[in-house]
Amino acid sequence: MSNPMRPSRAALPAAALTGALLLTGCSHSAETESPGSTSAKVNPAVTPSWAPVTGTPQVIPAVRDFRRAEGPGWRPSKGARVVVPAGKGSNVADEAALMARDLGGLTVVYGDEPVRPGDIEVKLSGKNGGKQGNNLPVQGAADEAYTLTAKGTRLTLTAPTDAGIFYGTRTIKQAVRAAGGLPEGTVNDRPGRPQRGMSLDNARKPFTEDWINARLREIADLKLNQFQLHFSDDQGFRIQSDTHPEVVSADHLTKAQVRRIIALARSLHISVVPELDSPGHLGAVLDHYPDLQLRNASGRVIRGAIDISNPKAGPLIDSLLREMSQLFTNPKGAPAYWHLGGDEYQALMSSSPSTSYPQLARAAREKYGNNGTIEDLTTGWLNDRQKTVEGQGKNRIEAWNDGFFTGGVVSADKNRTVAYWTGKEIGKRPPEAFLKEGRNVLNFNDEYLYYVLGQPNQFTYPTGERIYRDWTPMVIRGTRAVNVPAAMTGPDRIPGARFAIWCDRSQAQTAPQVAAGIRMPLAALAQKTWDPRTPALSWTAFTALAKKAGLSG
């Protein structure tokens, strides 16, 4: 999607680019054009020469299919250009310009230009090749496919959407860094799972706009496409609110900052998934609304839990949901995500909820009849919050697995995705149960994908090696793959996974330490969600490649 305000990305290291240029034997008598130039000036079409690029494309995640051919491959060379036949106003123009910058400042030319030796041609393919199809939102993994062909010193990048074009540019960038270029032949690449991402707890530990933007650029280079932002919890509400300014923590993101984060994410083909957790984890909000705090039978306040029997509770949270939904905008026709939370509601973690919280039990019976339970009341609460965000245009709704209950009068909305993180909490239904009842299950397996600061509650920092060797998207709980028919494990039912950073002990690591600690786990997650095959590289070789490709810091 075209975004002329996109911030500049780090270019290819000068040493790597210089080395690539020194390998070429071409020269031009005319000056090369500056990046983005539309000048009609044409340099002599001298065929560059270089040492052949050998082996397979050196990238993370590995390409799904590479058909080798005889020839020198492609390397960036003096005078090389990025050619965009669809023109400067096309939706792939920004992808081409970004790639040109990443490769050290290649010239970009638009329109009916001849593709010369050494050039990269970038174009949309198939039915979406016309301008009317250039801004189609990505609906699934097929829309993220791309083809790269290195032939006769030229490189051609085609894809059905600009998202696919973008992922092709990431492959080129990494391959140049790691091996100097791409070998002769054709890459046909596509992701195995449509949802691949990272989740950040910005509530317990505030992270700056710059830190978040740096992570967005890193995960984009790994072809990850989702960023979940958990911005409200007991320790803080970290986004500016105009409707309820009293709940906002001193250290927070302004709405202008959030809009810039969203704009950058969108330019990198990353969907932002906001999370305003309820009916638990609301301490920062409820500090200002003590009458809405949940109290047990003895009158003790339950930190972070809202009293869902209070008629004022729903309107308060709905007003925040509506305001934040309007902030987290989505392009027309694109999937519009929202995470409702729903986990660890303390009333349901009691040995006898109805005895400990008689007001909730009473409200459940009044609303749902004599058989109504606190689980029903909680399910109804999340259903109502889902209606609120759906009213704001959100159409991909998620909640944590311990916020789903069975056997009651009320059922969770059938269109809600299960974000499965644990089998240790109340509501510890196995992932197989959700899949068998027809729900989609997104993998947050806390055994592999939970980076919890300070390592409380027997958590340990996950390693990329363990994810790389032992985990797959089908390993949703514990260490074994789900035991269901294969038809229930495809990308339509288990759409992918997110790696989650939780800041339970916020001072245990600095922001730079967190950034360093998550790099290789994210690289491993990218590999395992993109390519369903057993990785071809050893972990040692994979880490070495990450370093060469500039992915490991």
Coordinates of C-alpha atoms in Angstrom, one line a residue:
M1 CA 0.0 0.0 0.0
S2 CA 1.4 3.3 -1.0
N3 CA 2.6 5.4 1.9
P4 CA 4.9 8.3 1.0
M5 CA 5.4 9.1 4.7
R6 CA 7.0 5.7 5.4
P7 CA 10.0 6.2 7.6
S8 CA 13.3 5.2 6.1
R9 CA 14.6 1.7 6.7
A10 CA 18.2 0.9 7.4
A11 CA 20.1 0.4 4.2
L12 CA 22.3 -2.5 3.3
P13 CA 25.6 -2.2 5.2
A14 CA 28.1 -0.2 3.2
A15 CA 30.7 -3.0 3.3
A16 CA 28.3 -5.6 1.9
L17 CA 27.2 -3.3 -0.9
T18 CA 30.7 -2.2 -1.7
G19 CA 31.7 -5.9 -1.9
A20 CA 28.8 -6.6 -4.3
L21 CA 29.7 -3.7 -6.5
L22 CA 33.4 -4.6 -6.7
L23 CA 32.4 -8.1 -8.0
T24 CA 30.8 -6.5 -11.1
G25 CA 32.6 -5.6 -14.3
C26 CA 30.2 -3.1 -15.7
S27 CA 30.5 0.6 -16.0
H28 CA 28.4 3.4 -17.4
S29 CA 29.4 6.6 -19.0
A30 CA 26.3 8.5 -17.8
E31 CA 25.6 9.3 -14.2
T32 CA 23.1 7.1 -12.5
E33 CA 19.7 8.5 -11.5
S34 CA 18.8 9.2 -7.9
P35 CA 16.4 6.9 -6.1
G36 CA 12.9 7.6 -7.2
S37 CA 13.9 9.3 -10.4
T38 CA 11.5 9.2 -13.3
S39 CA 14.1 10.7 -15.7
A40 CA 14.0 9.4 -19.3
K41 CA 17.8 9.4 -19.4
V42 CA 19.0 5.9 -20.4
N43 CA 22.4 4.5 -19.6
P44 CA 24.2 2.1 -21.9
A45 CA 22.9 -1.4 -21.5
V46 CA 26.1 -3.0 -20.4
T47 CA 25.8 -6.6 -19.2
P48 CA 27.4 -6.8 -15.7
S49 CA 29.5 -9.8 -14.8
W50 CA 30.3 -11.3 -11.4
A51 CA 31.2 -14.5 -9.7
P52 CA 28.1 -16.8 -9.9
V53 CA 25.9 -16.9 -6.8
T54 CA 25.8 -20.6 -5.8
G55 CA 23.7 -22.8 -3.6
T56 CA 20.1 -22.0 -2.5
P57 CA 18.7 -18.6 -1.5
Q58 CA 20.1 -17.7 1.9
V59 CA 17.1 -16.3 3.8
I60 CA 15.0 -16.7 7.0
P61 CA 12.5 -18.1 6.8
A62 CA 13.7 -20.5 4.1
V63 CA 12.0 -20.3 0.7
R64 CA 9.4 -23.0 0.1
D65 CA 10.5 -23.9 -3.5
F66 CA 13.6 -23.1 -5.5
R67 CA 14.2 -24.4 -9.0
R68 CA 17.9 -24.0 -9.9
A69 CA 19.0 -23.0 -13.4
E70 CA 22.4 -22.5 -15.0
G71 CA 23.7 -19.0 -14.9
P72 CA 25.4 -16.3 -12.8
G73 CA 22.4 -15.4 -10.6
W74 CA 21.8 -11.8 -9.6
R75 CA 23.8 -9.4 -7.5
P76 CA 23.3 -5.6 -7.0
S77 CA 25.7 -3.9 -9.4
K78 CA 26.7 -0.4 -10.4
G79 CA 23.9 1.3 -12.4
A80 CA 21.3 -1.4 -11.5
R81 CA 17.8 -0.1 -11.3
V82 CA 14.4 -1.1 -9.9
V83 CA 11.9 -1.0 -12.7
V84 CA 8.2 -0.5 -11.8
P85 CA 6.1 -0.8 -15.0
A86 CA 2.8 0.1 -13.2
G87 CA 4.1 3.6 -12.5
K88 CA 4.9 5.8 -9.6
G89 CA 1.3 5.9 -8.5
S90 CA 0.9 2.2 -8.3
N91 CA 0.6 0.4 -5.0
V92 CA 3.9 -1.4 -5.4
A93 CA 5.9 1.8 -5.9
D94 CA 6.6 2.1 -2.1
E95 CA 7.8 -1.5 -2.0
A96 CA 10.2 -0.9 -4.8
A97 CA 11.5 2.3 -3.2
L98 CA 12.0 0.6 0.1
M99 CA 13.9 -2.2 -1.6
A100 CA 16.1 0.3 -3.5
R101 CA 17.0 1.9 -0.2
D102 CA 17.7 -1.4 1.5
L103 CA 20.1 -2.3 -1.3
G104 CA 22.1 0.8 -0.8
G105 CA 20.3 3.3 -2.9
L106 CA 19.5 1.8 -6.3
T107 CA 17.7 3.9 -8.8
V108 CA 14.0 3.5 -9.2
V109 CA 12.3 4.1 -12.6
Y110 CA 8.6 3.9 -13.4
G111 CA 6.5 3.2 -16.4
D112 CA 7.4 1.9 -19.8
E113 CA 11.1 1.4 -19.2
P114 CA 13.2 -1.3 -20.8
V115 CA 14.5 -3.8 -18.2
R116 CA 18.3 -3.8 -18.7
P117 CA 20.9 -6.3 -17.5
G118 CA 21.4 -6.0 -13.7
D119 CA 17.9 -4.5 -13.1
I120 CA 15.1 -5.7 -10.9
E121 CA 11.6 -5.6 -12.4
V122 CA 8.7 -5.4 -9.9
K123 CA 5.1 -6.1 -11.0
L124 CA 1.8 -7.5 -9.9
S125 CA 0.7 -10.7 -11.6
G126 CA -2.4 -12.5 -12.7
K127 CA -5.9 -10.9 -12.3
N128 CA -4.5 -8.3 -9.9
G129 CA -2.0 -7.0 -12.4
G130 CA -4.1 -4.0 -13.2
K131 CA -4.2 -0.8 -11.1
Q132 CA -7.7 -1.6 -9.9
G133 CA -6.4 -4.6 -8.1
N134 CA -3.3 -3.0 -6.5
N135 CA -4.9 -2.3 -3.1
L136 CA -6.7 -5.5 -2.4
P137 CA -6.4 -6.4 1.3
V138 CA -4.7 -9.7 2.2
Q139 CA -7.3 -12.3 3.2
G140 CA -5.0 -15.3 3.5
A141 CA -1.7 -17.0 2.8
A142 CA -2.3 -17.2 -0.9
D143 CA -2.3 -13.4 -1.1
E144 CA 1.2 -13.4 0.4
A145 CA 2.8 -15.6 -2.2
Y146 CA 5.5 -14.3 -4.6
T147 CA 7.8 -15.5 -7.4
L148 CA 11.4 -14.4 -7.9
T149 CA 13.3 -15.3 -11.1
A150 CA 17.0 -14.6 -11.6
K151 CA 17.8 -15.0 -15.3
G152 CA 20.4 -13.5 -17.5
T153 CA 21.6 -11.0 -14.9
R154 CA 18.1 -9.7 -14.4
L155 CA 15.8 -10.3 -11.5
T156 CA 12.0 -10.4 -11.8
L157 CA 9.7 -10.1 -8.7
T158 CA 6.0 -10.8 -9.2
A159 CA 3.1 -11.4 -6.8
P160 CA -0.7 -11.3 -6.8
T161 CA -0.7 -8.5 -4.1
D162 CA 1.6 -5.8 -2.8
A163 CA 2.0 -7.9 0.3
G164 CA 3.6 -10.7 -1.8
I165 CA 5.8 -8.1 -3.5
F166 CA 6.9 -6.9 0.0
Y167 CA 7.9 -10.4 1.1
G168 CA 9.8 -10.8 -2.1
T169 CA 11.8 -7.7 -1.3
R170 CA 12.6 -9.1 2.1
T171 CA 14.0 -12.2 0.5
I172 CA 16.2 -10.1 -1.8
K173 CA 17.4 -7.9 1.0
Q174 CA 18.4 -10.9 3.2
A175 CA 19.9 -12.9 0.3
V176 CA 22.2 -10.0 -0.7
R177 CA 23.3 -9.5 2.9
A178 CA 23.9 -13.2 3.5
A179 CA 25.3 -14.4 0.1
G180 CA 25.7 -11.3 -2.0
G181 CA 22.7 -12.1 -4.2
L182 CA 20.4 -14.7 -5.5
P183 CA 21.4 -17.8 -7.5
E184 CA 20.1 -18.4 -11.0
G185 CA 16.6 -19.9 -11.0
T186 CA 13.1 -19.4 -9.7
V187 CA 11.8 -19.0 -6.2
N188 CA 8.1 -19.8 -5.6
D189 CA 7.4 -18.9 -2.0
R190 CA 4.3 -18.6 0.2
P191 CA 3.6 -18.9 4.0
G192 CA 2.3 -22.1 5.6
R193 CA 0.1 -20.2 8.1
P194 CA -1.7 -16.9 7.5
Q195 CA -1.2 -15.4 11.0
R196 CA 2.4 -15.0 12.2
G197 CA 3.3 -12.5 14.8
M198 CA 4.4 -11.0 18.1
S199 CA 2.5 -9.8 21.1
L200 CA 3.8 -7.1 23.4
D201 CA 2.7 -6.3 27.0
N202 CA 3.1 -2.6 27.0
A203 CA 0.9 -2.2 30.1
R204 CA 3.2 -3.6 32.8
K205 CA 6.3 -2.2 31.2
P206 CA 6.0 0.8 28.9
F207 CA 8.0 0.7 25.7
T208 CA 8.7 3.7 23.6
E209 CA 7.4 4.4 20.1
D210 CA 11.0 4.0 18.7
W211 CA 11.4 0.6 20.4
I212 CA 8.1 -0.6 19.0
N213 CA 8.9 0.7 15.5
A214 CA 12.3 -1.1 15.6
R215 CA 10.6 -4.4 16.5
L216 CA 8.0 -3.8 13.7
R217 CA 10.8 -3.5 11.2
E218 CA 12.6 -6.6 12.5
I219 CA 9.5 -8.8 12.4
A220 CA 8.6 -7.5 8.9
D221 CA 12.0 -8.7 7.7
L222 CA 11.1 -12.1 9.0
K223 CA 7.8 -12.0 7.1
L224 CA 5.8 -11.9 10.3
N225 CA 2.5 -10.1 9.8
Q226 CA 0.8 -9.4 13.2
F227 CA 1.6 -7.2 16.2
Q228 CA -0.6 -7.5 19.2
L229 CA -0.5 -4.6 21.7
H230 CA -1.7 -5.4 25.3
F231 CA -2.0 -1.8 26.5
S232 CA -4.1 -2.1 29.6
D233 CA -3.6 -4.1 32.8
D234 CA -3.4 -3.7 36.6
Q235 CA -0.1 -1.8 36.3
G236 CA -1.0 0.7 33.7
F237 CA -3.2 2.0 30.9
R238 CA -0.7 3.1 28.3
I239 CA -2.6 4.9 25.6
Q240 CA -4.0 8.4 25.7
S241 CA -7.8 8.6 26.3
D242 CA -9.9 11.6 25.7
T243 CA -13.1 10.1 27.1
H244 CA -11.5 8.8 30.3
P245 CA -8.2 10.7 30.8
E246 CA -8.1 9.8 34.5
V247 CA -7.3 6.2 33.7
V248 CA -4.2 7.0 31.7
S249 CA -0.8 6.3 33.2
A250 CA 1.8 9.0 33.2
D251 CA 4.1 7.0 30.9
H252 CA 1.9 6.3 27.9
L253 CA 1.7 6.5 24.1
T254 CA -0.1 9.5 22.7
K255 CA -2.8 8.9 20.1
A256 CA -0.5 10.6 17.5
Q257 CA 2.2 8.0 18.4
V258 CA -0.2 5.1 18.1
R259 CA -1.3 6.4 14.7
R260 CA 2.3 6.5 13.6
I261 CA 2.9 3.0 14.8
I262 CA -0.2 1.8 13.0
A263 CA 0.9 3.6 9.8
L264 CA 4.3 2.0 9.9
A265 CA 2.9 -1.4 10.6
R266 CA 0.5 -1.1 7.7
S267 CA 3.3 0.0 5.4
L268 CA 5.1 -3.2 6.5
H269 CA 2.0 -5.3 5.9
I270 CA 1.6 -6.0 9.6
S271 CA -1.9 -6.1 11.2
V272 CA -2.1 -4.5 14.6
V273 CA -4.2 -6.4 17.1
P274 CA -5.2 -4.2 20.1
E275 CA -6.0 -5.9 23.4
L276 CA -8.1 -4.2 26.1
D277 CA -8.4 -7.1 28.6
S278 CA -11.6 -7.6 30.7
P279 CA -13.2 -8.5 33.0
G280 CA -9.9 -9.1 34.7
H281 CA -6.6 -7.2 34.5
L282 CA -8.4 -3.8 34.8
G283 CA -6.6 -2.5 37.9
A284 CA -5.3 0.7 36.2
V285 CA -8.8 1.6 35.2
L286 CA -10.6 0.5 38.4
D287 CA -8.2 2.5 40.6
H288 CA -10.4 5.5 39.5
Y289 CA -13.7 3.6 39.8
P290 CA -13.6 2.0 43.2
D291 CA -17.3 1.4 43.2
L292 CA -16.9 -1.0 40.2
Q293 CA -14.1 -3.1 41.8
L294 CA -15.1 -6.7 42.5
R295 CA -15.5 -7.6 46.2
N296 CA -15.9 -11.0 47.7
A297 CA -18.4 -12.0 50.3
S298 CA -16.3 -10.6 53.1
G299 CA -15.9 -7.2 51.4
R300 CA -12.3 -7.7 50.3
V301 CA -11.4 -5.9 47.0
I302 CA -10.1 -8.3 44.2
R303 CA -7.4 -6.3 42.5
G304 CA -8.0 -5.9 38.8
A305 CA -11.4 -7.6 38.5
I306 CA -14.5 -5.6 37.6
D307 CA -17.8 -6.4 39.2
I308 CA -19.7 -7.5 36.1
S309 CA -23.0 -7.5 38.1
N310 CA -22.8 -3.7 38.4
P311 CA -24.9 -2.1 35.7
K312 CA -22.3 0.7 35.4
A313 CA -19.4 -1.7 34.6
G314 CA -20.3 -2.5 30.9
P315 CA -20.9 1.1 29.9
L316 CA -17.4 2.1 31.3
I317 CA -15.5 -0.5 29.4
D318 CA -17.6 -0.1 26.3
S319 CA -16.8 3.6 26.1
L320 CA -13.1 2.8 26.2
L321 CA -13.5 0.0 23.6
R322 CA -15.3 2.4 21.3
E323 CA -12.7 5.1 21.7
M324 CA -9.8 2.7 21.1
S325 CA -11.5 1.0 18.2
Q326 CA -11.7 4.4 16.5
L327 CA -8.0 4.9 17.1
F328 CA -7.0 1.5 15.8
T329 CA -8.3 1.9 12.3
N330 CA -8.3 -0.7 9.4
P331 CA -8.3 -0.3 5.7
K332 CA -11.6 -0.9 4.1
G333 CA -12.1 -4.6 3.4
A334 CA -9.1 -5.7 5.5
P335 CA -9.4 -8.1 8.5
A336 CA -10.0 -5.9 11.5
Y337 CA -8.7 -7.6 14.6
W338 CA -9.6 -7.1 18.3
H339 CA -8.5 -9.1 21.3
L340 CA -11.0 -9.1 24.2
G341 CA -8.7 -10.7 26.8
G342 CA -11.1 -12.7 29.1
D343 CA -8.4 -14.5 31.0
E344 CA -7.8 -15.0 34.7
Y345 CA -11.1 -13.5 36.0
Q346 CA -10.5 -13.9 39.7
A347 CA -14.1 -14.7 40.6
L348 CA -13.8 -17.9 38.6
M349 CA -10.5 -18.9 40.2
S350 CA -12.2 -19.4 43.6
S351 CA -12.9 -22.9 44.9
S352 CA -16.6 -21.9 45.2
P353 CA -17.3 -18.9 43.1
S354 CA -21.0 -18.7 44.0
T355 CA -20.2 -18.7 47.7
S356 CA -17.3 -16.2 47.4
Y357 CA -19.2 -13.9 45.1
P358 CA -22.9 -14.1 45.9
Q359 CA -23.7 -10.9 44.0
L360 CA -22.4 -12.4 40.7
A361 CA -24.3 -15.6 41.3
R362 CA -27.5 -13.6 42.0
A363 CA -27.0 -11.5 38.8
A364 CA -26.5 -14.6 36.7
R365 CA -29.8 -16.1 37.9
E366 CA -31.6 -12.9 37.4
K367 CA -30.3 -12.6 33.8
Y368 CA -30.3 -16.2 32.7
G369 CA -32.8 -18.0 35.0
N370 CA -32.3 -20.4 37.9
N371 CA -29.6 -22.4 36.0
G372 CA -27.5 -19.3 35.3
T373 CA -23.9 -19.4 36.6
I374 CA -21.1 -17.0 37.1
E375 CA -19.5 -18.6 34.0
D376 CA -22.6 -17.7 32.1
L377 CA -22.4 -14.1 33.4
T378 CA -18.8 -13.9 32.3
T379 CA -19.5 -15.4 28.9
G380 CA -22.3 -12.9 28.5
W381 CA -20.0 -10.1 29.4
L382 CA -17.5 -11.0 26.7
N383 CA -20.3 -11.5 24.2
D384 CA -21.5 -7.9 24.9
R385 CA -18.0 -6.5 24.6
Q386 CA -17.7 -8.3 21.3
K387 CA -20.8 -6.7 20.0
T388 CA -19.4 -3.3 21.0
V389 CA -16.2 -3.7 18.9
E390 CA -18.1 -5.3 16.1
G391 CA -20.2 -2.2 16.0
Q392 CA -17.0 -0.3 15.4
G393 CA -16.1 -2.5 12.4
K394 CA -13.9 -5.1 14.0
N395 CA -14.5 -8.5 12.5
R396 CA -11.7 -10.8 13.7
I397 CA -12.4 -11.2 17.4
E398 CA -10.2 -13.2 19.8
A399 CA -10.1 -14.1 23.5
W400 CA -7.8 -16.2 25.7
N401 CA -8.7 -19.8 26.1
D402 CA -9.5 -19.6 29.8
G403 CA -12.3 -17.1 29.0
F404 CA -14.3 -19.9 27.2
F405 CA -16.7 -22.1 29.3
T406 CA -18.9 -25.0 28.5
G407 CA -22.0 -26.6 29.9
G408 CA -23.8 -23.4 30.7
V409 CA -26.8 -21.5 29.5
V410 CA -24.7 -19.0 27.4
S411 CA -22.2 -19.9 24.8
A412 CA -19.3 -17.8 23.6
D413 CA -19.9 -16.1 20.3
K414 CA -19.3 -18.7 17.5
N415 CA -17.1 -16.3 15.6
R416 CA -14.6 -15.8 18.4
T417 CA -11.1 -17.2 17.9
V418 CA -9.5 -19.1 20.8
A419 CA -6.0 -17.6 21.7
Y420 CA -4.7 -20.7 23.4
W421 CA -1.9 -19.9 25.9
T422 CA -2.1 -22.4 28.7
G423 CA -3.6 -25.6 30.1
K424 CA -2.8 -24.6 33.7
E425 CA -5.6 -22.1 34.4
I426 CA -9.2 -22.3 35.3
G427 CA -11.2 -23.5 32.2
K428 CA -8.3 -25.8 31.3
R429 CA -10.0 -27.3 28.3
P430 CA -7.5 -29.0 25.9
P431 CA -7.1 -27.4 22.5
E432 CA -8.6 -30.5 20.9
A433 CA -12.0 -29.6 22.5
F434 CA -12.1 -26.2 20.8
L435 CA -11.1 -27.6 17.5
K436 CA -13.7 -30.4 17.6
E437 CA -16.4 -27.9 18.4
G438 CA -15.5 -26.0 15.3
R439 CA -13.5 -23.1 16.7
N440 CA -10.3 -21.7 15.2
V441 CA -7.3 -21.9 17.6
L442 CA -4.4 -19.5 17.5
N443 CA -1.2 -20.8 19.0
F444 CA 0.3 -18.9 22.0
N445 CA 1.7 -22.1 23.7
D446 CA 3.2 -20.8 27.0
E447 CA 5.7 -23.7 27.0
Y448 CA 7.5 -22.3 24.0
L449 CA 6.2 -18.9 23.1
Y450 CA 6.0 -17.0 26.4
Y451 CA 8.8 -14.6 27.2
V452 CA 7.9 -13.6 30.8
L453 CA 10.2 -11.0 32.4
G454 CA 11.7 -12.2 35.6
Q455 CA 10.6 -15.8 34.9
P456 CA 7.9 -16.0 37.6
N457 CA 5.5 -19.0 38.2
Q458 CA 8.0 -21.5 36.8
F459 CA 8.3 -19.7 33.4
T460 CA 11.7 -19.8 31.8
Y461 CA 12.9 -17.6 28.9
P462 CA 12.1 -19.5 25.7
T463 CA 15.0 -20.2 23.4
G464 CA 14.9 -20.1 19.6
E465 CA 16.6 -23.4 19.5
R466 CA 13.8 -25.2 21.3
I467 CA 11.2 -23.6 19.1
Y468 CA 13.2 -24.5 16.0
R469 CA 13.7 -28.1 17.0
D470 CA 10.6 -29.1 18.8
W471 CA 7.7 -26.8 18.2
T472 CA 5.2 -26.6 15.3
P473 CA 1.9 -24.7 15.0
M474 CA 0.2 -28.0 15.9
V475 CA 1.9 -28.1 19.3
I476 CA -0.6 -25.8 21.0
R477 CA -0.4 -27.1 24.6
G478 CA 2.5 -28.7 26.3
T479 CA 5.0 -30.4 24.0
R480 CA 2.8 -32.7 21.9
A481 CA 0.9 -32.0 18.7
V482 CA -2.9 -31.9 19.0
N483 CA -4.5 -35.3 18.6
V484 CA -7.3 -34.5 16.1
P485 CA -7.9 -35.4 12.5
A486 CA -5.6 -33.7 10.0
A487 CA -8.5 -31.7 8.6
M488 CA -8.6 -29.8 11.9
T489 CA -5.0 -28.8 11.9
G490 CA -4.7 -26.9 8.6
P491 CA -4.2 -23.2 8.3
D492 CA -7.9 -22.6 8.2
R493 CA -8.4 -24.0 11.7
I494 CA -5.0 -23.3 13.3
P495 CA -4.2 -20.0 11.5
G496 CA -0.8 -19.6 13.1
A497 CA 1.0 -18.3 16.2
R498 CA 2.2 -15.3 18.1
F499 CA 5.3 -15.0 20.3
A500 CA 4.3 -13.1 23.5
I501 CA 6.4 -10.8 25.6
W502 CA 4.9 -10.4 29.1
C503 CA 6.4 -8.0 31.7
D504 CA 5.3 -9.5 35.0
R505 CA 8.5 -8.3 36.7
S506 CA 9.0 -5.2 34.6
Q507 CA 12.5 -4.3 35.9
A508 CA 14.0 -7.8 35.3
Q509 CA 15.2 -6.7 31.9
T510 CA 15.8 -3.4 30.1
A511 CA 14.1 -2.7 26.8
P512 CA 17.4 -3.4 24.9
Q513 CA 17.7 -6.7 26.8
V514 CA 14.2 -7.7 25.8
A515 CA 15.0 -6.8 22.2
A516 CA 18.1 -9.0 22.2
G517 CA 16.4 -11.9 24.0
I518 CA 13.5 -12.2 21.6
R519 CA 15.4 -12.0 18.3
M520 CA 16.3 -15.7 17.7
P521 CA 13.0 -17.0 19.1
L522 CA 11.2 -14.7 16.7
A523 CA 13.4 -16.0 13.8
A524 CA 12.6 -19.6 14.8
L525 CA 8.9 -18.8 15.0
A526 CA 9.1 -17.2 11.5
Q527 CA 10.7 -20.3 10.1
K528 CA 8.2 -22.7 11.6
T529 CA 5.1 -20.7 10.7
W530 CA 6.2 -20.0 7.1
D531 CA 7.5 -23.4 6.1
P532 CA 5.8 -26.6 7.4
R533 CA 8.8 -28.8 6.5
T534 CA 11.4 -29.9 9.0
P535 CA 14.1 -27.2 8.7
A536 CA 17.0 -28.2 6.4
L537 CA 19.6 -26.3 8.4
S538 CA 21.0 -27.3 11.8
W539 CA 20.4 -24.8 14.6
T540 CA 24.1 -23.7 14.4
A541 CA 23.8 -23.1 10.7
F542 CA 20.5 -21.3 11.2
T543 CA 22.0 -18.9 13.8
A544 CA 25.0 -18.3 11.5
L545 CA 22.6 -17.4 8.7
A546 CA 20.6 -15.1 10.9
K547 CA 23.8 -13.2 11.7
K548 CA 24.9 -13.0 8.1
A549 CA 21.4 -11.8 7.0
G550 CA 21.4 -9.1 9.7
L551 CA 18.6 -10.6 11.7
S552 CA 20.4 -11.4 15.0
G553 CA 21.6 -7.9 16.1

